[in-house]
Amino acid sequence: MTEPVIAARDVVKRFPGVLALDRVSLSLAPGEVHALVGENGAGKSTLIKILTGVYQADAGEIAYAGQPVTFARPLDAQTAGISTIYQEVNLIPLMSVARNLFLGREPRTRIGLIDTGRMNREAAEALARFNIDADVTRPLRTIGLGAQQMVALSRAVATDAKVLIMDEPTSSLEPREVETLFRVVRELSARGIAILYVSHRLDELYQLCSNVTVLRDGRVVHTGRIADLDRLTLISHMLGRDLAQVRREGVTGFTGHGDAAATEPVLVADGLTKRHVLHGISFDVKPGEVVGLGGLLGAGRSETAKAVVGALPVDSGAVTIAGKRLRRNSPKKAIRAGVAMLPEDRKAEGIIPGLSVRENIVLAALPRLTTAGVVSRARQDRIVETFMKRLRIKASSPEQRVSELSGGNQQKVLLARWLCLHPKLLLLDEPTRGIDVGAKAEVQALVDELAGEGLAVVLISSDLEELVEGADRVVVLRAGAVVGELAGDDVSEHAIMATLAAHEGEPDE
Amino acid sequence: MSELTVPGAAPGVPVKRELNSERFAGLAQRHGALAVLAVVVIAASLIWPTFSNGDNLAGIAVHSFYPVIIALGMTFVIVSGGIDLSVGSVFALGGVLAAYASQWGPVAAIGLPLAVCAVFGLVQGTIIAKTGMAPFIVTLAGLLGARGLLLAVTTEGSKTYLFPAGDGFVRLAQGKLFGISYPVYAAVLLAVLAAVLLQRTKYGQALFAVGGNEDAAALMGLPVARIKILTYTLCGLLAGLAGVLNAAWTGSGVTIIGVGDELNAIAAVVIGGTLLVGGAGGISGTVCGVLLLGVIQNVINQIGSLTSSVQSVVSGAFLVVVVVAQTYLSKARRLR
């Protein structure tokens, strides 16, 4: 193997309270296409940001062309020859295509002004090589996403890059656009440009990459030739499950509950479709049943939940709650129909940190507690007391600020907020992420208890163990489509991973 | 550019075509102010014959030169995604300093205020760029600070400095060419320079990038902090220059002017089609915006029976109409 063009050695990066990267090493030879994979929070973005000068490593070193280097800012890395393409197109939507392409290195006339004529001409030529025929004087936002990604790519390679980092470049592209992108990537690789390719679409990795590095919890868990690694092993590396040791022991706070009675389902999702996101998702949930949504990151789990509550407008498909079809999707109507959703990001989408436990709990129920515009304090206190006791919320008093509570208790406060609306269906998106083990078990037990009382629950979790223990049935999603459904004794970590792996080989659409 | 070719007859990447309605909305957004200005001027000329006579138009021009210069700087700041509330005070400070320094000759009368006002902008810009504080708060403090400095220079505003009688600079500022005062030419020249700076220089492009998507701009390697600092410095410098020219034109450093002029400047910039959220806008629109406000004032004076307080009401109503129209046009263009 030739000398690596870029190498990270034992890189450590700490953020307050988190060890984001723990002695991570990675090296890329010229012309190599190297896959970097890992679930959310594995440290991929942090590593990329260190390689591109957005962050600096706390320990360890980056060697570029054999020399140790420190990139103090993105510009340094770019000047050295490291270009990056981000998942979301990171260009300026209101500026013209040509101006985006040449931003920071505009061609100038003799008196130092920007030579717009030359800039537009050269931009058109550059894009023509990527088979894009666009009016380069128009704002970037008026061309398609795929074309925008090509502009970003064209911009990245135009600066004589030696290393190209691509962070999920295909996540918003259509299959045809992906093909064009792949062709360009192969061409760049043939010219000796080293490419670090981050993607959750395993198909792409096997098609494009020669080597792979798997990150989990900030550590490298595997690195080597991708051809030597079958899909199942790769997935098990990503999810941190030892295949031989997949067990179904009660490590989580869930206890099994009986089969849901063959009653009318509370939720029927029928053919939920949104272009590029969801492709005909159908499933149902009966009272007292916990249905898990499984799949890798980006499989469309959260999107499915959002589509059910109407927060994600769908192109087609129907949501029926307790036999009543939700006419037009709006979260308000879904809530009125008895749907409650605990979002994934409780800080951004749920908890109001400055308010007290009481205020946070009664927020959604206020309209019911109000008589002629006056909120009844006595009724509030009654409800708050009931739920604090029932959910075992640990707070010094109902008046304590929510921001002072632990993550697990904050999650319970949110749960209480929805429960006092007496929902029929509860959607939980990663309910135990970021909370400690003890609280996790309590939240899990609570979910169990609620299902026992007849609530229908949809559980989304990246924690396979939690899914297996908690769900009566697991609907496995991949690339926005249902690829399998496991029920009863078939629900196991191995079965979920096998379902995922079996369907990795199939084309996306 | 690299010699990169894609092998094989690759299928073209679909390129979304711009709809005619989007194109029209874009045009309206960029040149709406000019169109409205033209309509108002033509209508006013037809209704009041006195409106279109040379003296009246020259009057509108001379009353617009300093607001134009202030609004130029404000355009830069707003395109960058910021706001500068200090310009009214800085404008007044520049004028007072010019009159104060005129005792040491015209070089001091121009140099001292420009230096002070540029440093004022530099400090504000540095605080905004380096600490990430909201421009609104930083420049609000600047508004109070500049006004305080002005009061300190003029012993609580009780002393009004005058340019020496027969001062060459004053005579120049009060002079006319083809019936139009010299400061008007200065404003036109500055507007042209500002337009070139915004559209045809690296700095101007970087400004649009920072205002359009600051994170992306940083990731593309643009020196975001330096661009912001330069922008607020430029804005302070232009406000100071407006003050200097106005003081020379009136022959004195009036202490009570400039109050609320920052809001007029913001109004003019927004009316001119520059998006308040940054990332889009232009100098020609801003100039039209200032002139439009000037013409509205003039028209209300033409009517005669209305008091000047009506002018604010009309200008305010106009601003609301523009902002609402901008919102709908942005939606039509699917900008956000």
mmCIF file with all atom_site columns, N, CA and C in Angstrom, chain B residues 27 112 190 192:
data_model
loop_
_atom_site.group_PDB
_atom_site.id
_atom_site.type_symbol
_atom_site.label_atom_id
_atom_site.label_alt_id
_atom_site.label_comp_id
_atom_site.label_asym_id
_atom_site.label_entity_id
_atom_site.label_seq_id
_atom_site.pdbx_PDB_ins_code
_atom_site.Cartn_x
_atom_site.Cartn_y
_atom_site.Cartn_z
_atom_site.occupancy
_atom_site.B_iso_or_equiv
_atom_site.pdbx_formal_charge
_atom_site.auth_seq_id
_atom_site.auth_comp_id
_atom_site.auth_asym_id
_atom_site.auth_atom_id
_atom_site.pdbx_PDB_model_num
ATOM 1  N N  . LEU B 1 27  ? -38.414 39.497 -9.996  1.00 0.00 ? 27  LEU B N  1
ATOM 2  C CA . LEU B 1 27  ? -38.273 40.836 -10.586 1.00 0.00 ? 27  LEU B CA 1
ATOM 3  C C  . LEU B 1 27  ? -38.949 41.879 -9.717  1.00 0.00 ? 27  LEU B C  1
ATOM 4  N N  . LEU B 1 112 ? -11.049 63.827 11.127  1.00 0.00 ? 112 LEU B N  1
ATOM 5  C CA . LEU B 1 112 ? -11.367 63.450 12.511  1.00 0.00 ? 112 LEU B CA 1
ATOM 6  C C  . LEU B 1 112 ? -12.695 62.705 12.624  1.00 0.00 ? 112 LEU B C  1
ATOM 7  N N  . LEU B 1 190 ? -21.000 57.745 -4.467  1.00 0.00 ? 190 LEU B N  1
ATOM 8  C CA . LEU B 1 190 ? -20.869 56.717 -3.430  1.00 0.00 ? 190 LEU B CA 1
ATOM 9  C C  . LEU B 1 190 ? -21.784 55.530 -3.716  1.00 0.00 ? 190 LEU B C  1
ATOM 10 N N  . VAL B 1 192 ? -22.777 54.474 -6.604  1.00 0.00 ? 192 VAL B N  1
ATOM 11 C CA . VAL B 1 192 ? -22.194 53.671 -7.692  1.00 0.00 ? 192 VAL B CA 1
ATOM 12 C C  . VAL B 1 192 ? -21.065 52.807 -7.143  1.00 0.00 ? 192 VAL B C  1
#
